């Protein structure tokens, strides 16, 4: 009798657990997922992962204080703040402004560091294969589009200085698509920065 009563109690308990309204999962906002997946991570761009036109400008051109020749760039993410440390390369055979020479990635130059004051991720696809990104720093900003690989190990950012580009958002095409105009002219270079997430 005691065994039968215990069995009845167990069946009743199982019935309660198995019944009731299903719990709907909370929808995941892909815009916040980018920051969540990168929080606490360090990302490194070097070697062949440096594009020929960082921020849309030829790495081989002498732009004086804005020359885009790099040896390595590192981003560290904490509390949705990105700290970017860039080691410049050495631009050879371009002594005057607007001269075009050769960016030597293997000869490190000065180190620059910038920290974001705001980061905005918008219009992210559910699989994070494209999202719009806007980074604001003291005195300048970058905007464009990015993608994060399914395994979270590769971040691609196609960025341009604020107000200089059009056709550089996910609505215009995927990261690296030939949709960009820079200062009104068709952009034909490669501005896709590839970071390995560590």
mmCIF file of C-alpha atoms in Angstrom:
data_model
loop_
_atom_site.group_PDB
_atom_site.id
_atom_site.type_symbol
_atom_site.label_atom_id
_atom_site.label_comp_id
_atom_site.label_asym_id
_atom_site.label_seq_id
_atom_site.Cartn_x
_atom_site.Cartn_y
_atom_site.Cartn_z
ATOM 1 C CA UNK A 1 0.000 0.000 0.000
ATOM 2 C CA UNK A 2 2.813 2.332 0.951
ATOM 3 C CA UNK A 3 4.579 1.541 -2.363
ATOM 4 C CA UNK A 4 1.403 2.226 -4.353
ATOM 5 C CA UNK A 5 0.913 5.573 -2.585
ATOM 6 C CA UNK A 6 4.524 6.555 -3.252
ATOM 7 C CA UNK A 7 4.144 5.625 -6.923
ATOM 8 C CA UNK A 8 1.008 7.728 -7.186
ATOM 9 C CA UNK A 9 2.803 10.718 -5.619
ATOM 10 C CA UNK A 10 5.712 10.333 -8.043
ATOM 11 C CA UNK A 11 3.398 10.143 -11.077
ATOM 12 C CA UNK A 12 1.521 13.190 -9.862
ATOM 13 C CA UNK A 13 4.781 15.107 -9.393
ATOM 14 C CA UNK A 14 6.027 14.112 -12.843
ATOM 15 C CA UNK A 15 2.694 15.139 -14.295
ATOM 16 C CA UNK A 16 2.982 18.606 -12.756
ATOM 17 C CA UNK A 17 6.538 19.014 -14.055
ATOM 18 C CA UNK A 18 5.548 17.856 -17.522
ATOM 19 C CA UNK A 19 2.478 20.090 -17.767
ATOM 20 C CA UNK A 20 1.854 23.798 -17.832
ATOM 21 C CA UNK A 21 2.433 26.563 -20.358
ATOM 22 C CA UNK A 22 5.686 26.355 -22.359
ATOM 23 C CA UNK A 23 8.244 29.032 -21.464
ATOM 24 C CA UNK A 24 9.054 31.230 -24.435
ATOM 25 C CA UNK A 25 12.775 31.963 -24.779
ATOM 26 C CA UNK A 26 13.730 35.622 -24.563
ATOM 27 C CA UNK A 27 14.582 36.906 -28.059
ATOM 28 C CA UNK A 28 18.293 37.611 -28.495
ATOM 29 C CA UNK A 29 19.165 41.048 -29.876
ATOM 30 C CA UNK A 30 21.976 40.472 -32.388
ATOM 31 C CA UNK A 31 23.151 44.069 -31.918
ATOM 32 C CA UNK A 32 24.087 43.333 -28.300
ATOM 33 C CA UNK A 33 25.567 39.954 -29.222
ATOM 34 C CA UNK A 34 28.550 41.570 -30.930
ATOM 35 C CA UNK A 35 29.617 43.306 -27.732
ATOM 36 C CA UNK A 36 28.809 40.248 -25.616
ATOM 37 C CA UNK A 37 30.987 37.963 -27.724
ATOM 38 C CA UNK A 38 33.907 40.442 -27.764
ATOM 39 C CA UNK A 39 33.742 41.526 -24.103
ATOM 40 C CA UNK A 40 37.033 40.827 -22.332
ATOM 41 C CA UNK A 41 38.732 39.759 -25.556
ATOM 42 C CA UNK A 42 41.917 40.972 -27.246
ATOM 43 C CA UNK A 43 41.933 41.241 -31.041
ATOM 44 C CA UNK A 44 45.065 41.495 -33.155
ATOM 45 C CA UNK A 45 45.585 42.598 -36.766
ATOM 46 C CA UNK A 46 49.011 42.133 -38.355
ATOM 47 C CA UNK A 47 50.752 40.813 -41.468
ATOM 48 C CA UNK A 48 48.475 39.931 -44.385
ATOM 49 C CA UNK A 49 45.420 40.880 -42.317
ATOM 50 C CA UNK A 50 46.294 44.581 -42.691
ATOM 51 C CA UNK A 51 44.399 45.966 -45.714
ATOM 52 C CA UNK A 52 45.965 48.089 -48.433
ATOM 53 C CA UNK A 53 43.682 51.033 -47.568
ATOM 54 C CA UNK A 54 43.020 51.263 -43.802
ATOM 55 C CA UNK A 55 40.195 53.748 -43.192
ATOM 56 C CA UNK A 56 40.021 54.120 -46.978
ATOM 57 C CA UNK A 57 43.487 55.598 -47.515
ATOM 58 C CA UNK A 58 46.415 54.070 -49.392
ATOM 59 C CA UNK A 59 48.922 52.720 -46.865
ATOM 60 C CA UNK A 60 51.744 53.679 -49.261
ATOM 61 C CA UNK A 61 50.824 57.386 -49.381
ATOM 62 C CA UNK A 62 52.431 60.027 -47.182
ATOM 63 C CA UNK A 63 49.554 61.683 -45.343
ATOM 64 C CA UNK A 64 51.890 63.057 -42.679
ATOM 65 C CA UNK A 65 50.167 62.719 -39.290
ATOM 66 C CA UNK A 66 47.392 60.567 -40.772
ATOM 67 C CA UNK A 67 49.497 58.098 -42.766
ATOM 68 C CA UNK A 68 47.877 54.629 -42.657
ATOM 69 C CA UNK A 69 50.993 52.407 -42.676
ATOM 70 C CA UNK A 70 50.772 49.868 -39.830
ATOM 71 C CA UNK A 71 52.836 47.030 -38.393
ATOM 72 C CA UNK A 72 50.248 45.833 -35.877
ATOM 73 C CA UNK A 73 46.980 46.927 -34.339
ATOM 74 C CA UNK A 74 45.494 45.540 -31.125
ATOM 75 C CA UNK A 75 41.996 46.115 -29.720
ATOM 76 C CA UNK A 76 41.046 45.271 -26.159
ATOM 77 C CA UNK A 77 37.392 45.310 -25.118
ATOM 78 C CA UNK A 78 36.124 45.988 -21.613
ATOM 79 C CA UNK A 79 32.723 47.367 -20.548
ATOM 80 C CA UNK A 80 31.896 48.025 -24.221
ATOM 81 C CA UNK A 81 34.946 50.291 -24.451
ATOM 82 C CA UNK A 82 37.527 49.563 -27.134
ATOM 83 C CA UNK A 83 41.158 50.477 -26.497
ATOM 84 C CA UNK A 84 43.087 50.479 -29.763
ATOM 85 C CA UNK A 85 46.882 50.333 -29.757
ATOM 86 C CA UNK A 86 48.496 50.690 -33.169
ATOM 87 C CA UNK A 87 52.161 50.298 -34.012
ATOM 88 C CA UNK A 88 52.888 52.243 -37.172
ATOM 89 C CA UNK A 89 55.052 50.791 -39.909
ATOM 90 C CA UNK A 90 57.747 52.683 -41.807
ATOM 91 C CA UNK A 91 56.797 54.474 -45.015
ATOM 92 C CA UNK A 92 59.714 54.378 -47.441
ATOM 93 C CA UNK A 93 60.451 56.511 -50.523
ATOM 94 C CA UNK A 94 57.652 59.017 -49.902
ATOM 95 C CA UNK A 95 59.354 62.050 -48.304
ATOM 96 C CA UNK A 96 56.732 64.673 -49.196
ATOM 97 C CA UNK A 97 53.002 64.909 -48.475
ATOM 98 C CA UNK A 98 50.961 62.883 -50.990
ATOM 99 C CA UNK A 99 54.052 61.078 -52.298
ATOM 100 C CA UNK A 100 53.431 57.353 -52.801
ATOM 101 C CA UNK A 101 56.166 55.008 -51.616
ATOM 102 C CA UNK A 102 56.102 51.621 -49.895
ATOM 103 C CA UNK A 103 54.719 50.743 -46.474
ATOM 104 C CA UNK A 104 57.201 48.501 -44.666
ATOM 105 C CA UNK A 105 55.139 46.457 -42.197
ATOM 106 C CA UNK A 106 58.256 44.810 -40.770
ATOM 107 C CA UNK A 107 59.873 48.035 -39.524
ATOM 108 C CA UNK A 108 57.934 49.247 -36.451
ATOM 109 C CA UNK A 109 57.582 52.971 -35.870
ATOM 110 C CA UNK A 110 55.656 55.023 -33.329
ATOM 111 C CA UNK A 111 52.894 53.599 -31.139
ATOM 112 C CA UNK A 112 49.485 55.293 -31.004
ATOM 113 C CA UNK A 113 46.672 54.555 -28.566
ATOM 114 C CA UNK A 114 43.025 55.599 -28.669
ATOM 115 C CA UNK A 115 40.059 54.666 -26.458
ATOM 116 C CA UNK A 116 36.448 54.872 -27.581
ATOM 117 C CA UNK A 117 34.053 57.253 -25.903
ATOM 118 C CA UNK A 118 31.071 55.519 -27.542
ATOM 119 C CA UNK A 119 30.407 52.363 -29.578
ATOM 120 C CA UNK A 120 27.219 51.809 -31.559
ATOM 121 C CA UNK A 121 26.345 48.484 -33.220
ATOM 122 C CA UNK A 122 23.192 48.509 -35.368
ATOM 123 C CA UNK A 123 21.344 46.474 -38.002
ATOM 124 C CA UNK A 124 23.162 43.256 -37.113
ATOM 125 C CA UNK A 125 22.123 40.085 -38.923
ATOM 126 C CA UNK A 126 21.164 37.190 -36.663
ATOM 127 C CA UNK A 127 24.342 35.282 -37.579
ATOM 128 C CA UNK A 128 26.494 38.460 -37.181
ATOM 129 C CA UNK A 129 27.711 38.092 -40.771
ATOM 130 C CA UNK A 130 27.137 41.844 -41.110
ATOM 131 C CA UNK A 131 26.493 44.700 -38.698
ATOM 132 C CA UNK A 132 26.825 48.466 -38.853
ATOM 133 C CA UNK A 133 29.527 49.836 -36.549
ATOM 134 C CA UNK A 134 30.234 53.372 -35.365
ATOM 135 C CA UNK A 135 33.211 54.089 -33.095
ATOM 136 C CA UNK A 136 33.623 57.511 -31.491
ATOM 137 C CA UNK A 137 36.936 58.720 -30.040
ATOM 138 C CA UNK A 138 38.070 62.087 -28.698
ATOM 139 C CA UNK A 139 38.444 64.233 -31.805
ATOM 140 C CA UNK A 140 37.432 61.727 -34.505
ATOM 141 C CA UNK A 141 35.233 58.790 -35.364
ATOM 142 C CA UNK A 142 35.025 55.748 -37.610
ATOM 143 C CA UNK A 143 31.973 54.224 -39.249
ATOM 144 C CA UNK A 144 31.243 51.337 -41.545
ATOM 145 C CA UNK A 145 30.319 47.670 -41.340
ATOM 146 C CA UNK A 146 31.711 44.544 -39.757
ATOM 147 C CA UNK A 147 31.290 40.794 -39.406
ATOM 148 C CA UNK A 148 32.089 38.217 -36.744
ATOM 149 C CA UNK A 149 32.732 34.608 -37.741
ATOM 150 C CA UNK A 150 30.459 31.849 -36.426
ATOM 151 C CA UNK A 151 33.226 30.559 -34.129
ATOM 152 C CA UNK A 152 33.837 34.084 -32.794
ATOM 153 C CA UNK A 153 37.526 33.969 -33.722
ATOM 154 C CA UNK A 154 37.656 36.396 -36.660
ATOM 155 C CA UNK A 155 36.400 39.980 -36.617
ATOM 156 C CA UNK A 156 36.348 41.982 -39.849
ATOM 157 C CA UNK A 157 35.843 45.741 -39.806
ATOM 158 C CA UNK A 158 35.522 47.904 -42.916
ATOM 159 C CA UNK A 159 35.793 51.384 -41.465
ATOM 160 C CA UNK A 160 36.122 54.932 -42.764
ATOM 161 C CA UNK A 161 36.547 58.253 -41.000
ATOM 162 C CA UNK A 162 33.197 59.796 -40.047
ATOM 163 C CA UNK A 163 31.466 61.743 -42.802
ATOM 164 C CA UNK A 164 33.780 60.673 -45.630
ATOM 165 C CA UNK A 165 32.087 57.549 -47.012
ATOM 166 C CA UNK A 166 28.733 56.463 -48.409
ATOM 167 C CA UNK A 167 27.581 52.971 -49.359
ATOM 168 C CA UNK A 168 29.530 51.536 -46.432
ATOM 169 C CA UNK A 169 26.701 49.991 -44.395
ATOM 170 C CA UNK A 170 25.170 46.497 -44.387
ATOM 171 C CA UNK A 171 22.104 47.771 -46.257
ATOM 172 C CA UNK A 172 24.475 48.510 -49.157
ATOM 173 C CA UNK A 173 26.163 45.097 -49.195
ATOM 174 C CA UNK A 174 28.367 42.680 -47.290
ATOM 175 C CA UNK A 175 31.706 43.616 -45.727
ATOM 176 C CA UNK A 176 34.122 44.350 -48.571
ATOM 177 C CA UNK A 177 31.440 44.727 -51.253
ATOM 178 C CA UNK A 178 32.222 47.224 -54.011
ATOM 179 C CA UNK A 179 29.543 49.677 -52.865
ATOM 180 C CA UNK A 180 31.605 52.421 -51.229
ATOM 181 C CA UNK A 181 32.209 55.967 -52.352
ATOM 182 C CA UNK A 182 34.891 57.906 -50.513
ATOM 183 C CA UNK A 183 34.596 61.688 -50.620
ATOM 184 C CA UNK A 184 32.280 61.238 -53.618
ATOM 185 C CA UNK A 185 34.632 59.016 -55.648
ATOM 186 C CA UNK A 186 34.235 55.277 -56.219
ATOM 187 C CA UNK A 187 36.425 53.423 -53.724
ATOM 188 C CA UNK A 188 38.380 50.558 -55.286
ATOM 189 C CA UNK A 189 40.824 49.721 -52.494
ATOM 190 C CA UNK A 190 40.615 47.183 -49.669
ATOM 191 C CA UNK A 191 39.671 48.704 -46.301
ATOM 192 C CA UNK A 192 38.709 45.443 -44.542
ATOM 193 C CA UNK A 193 40.707 45.097 -41.333
ATOM 194 C CA UNK A 194 40.887 41.473 -40.144
ATOM 195 C CA UNK A 195 41.389 40.871 -36.441
ATOM 196 C CA UNK A 196 42.097 37.513 -34.833
ATOM 197 C CA UNK A 197 40.135 37.262 -31.580
ATOM 198 C CA UNK A 198 42.147 35.837 -28.699
#
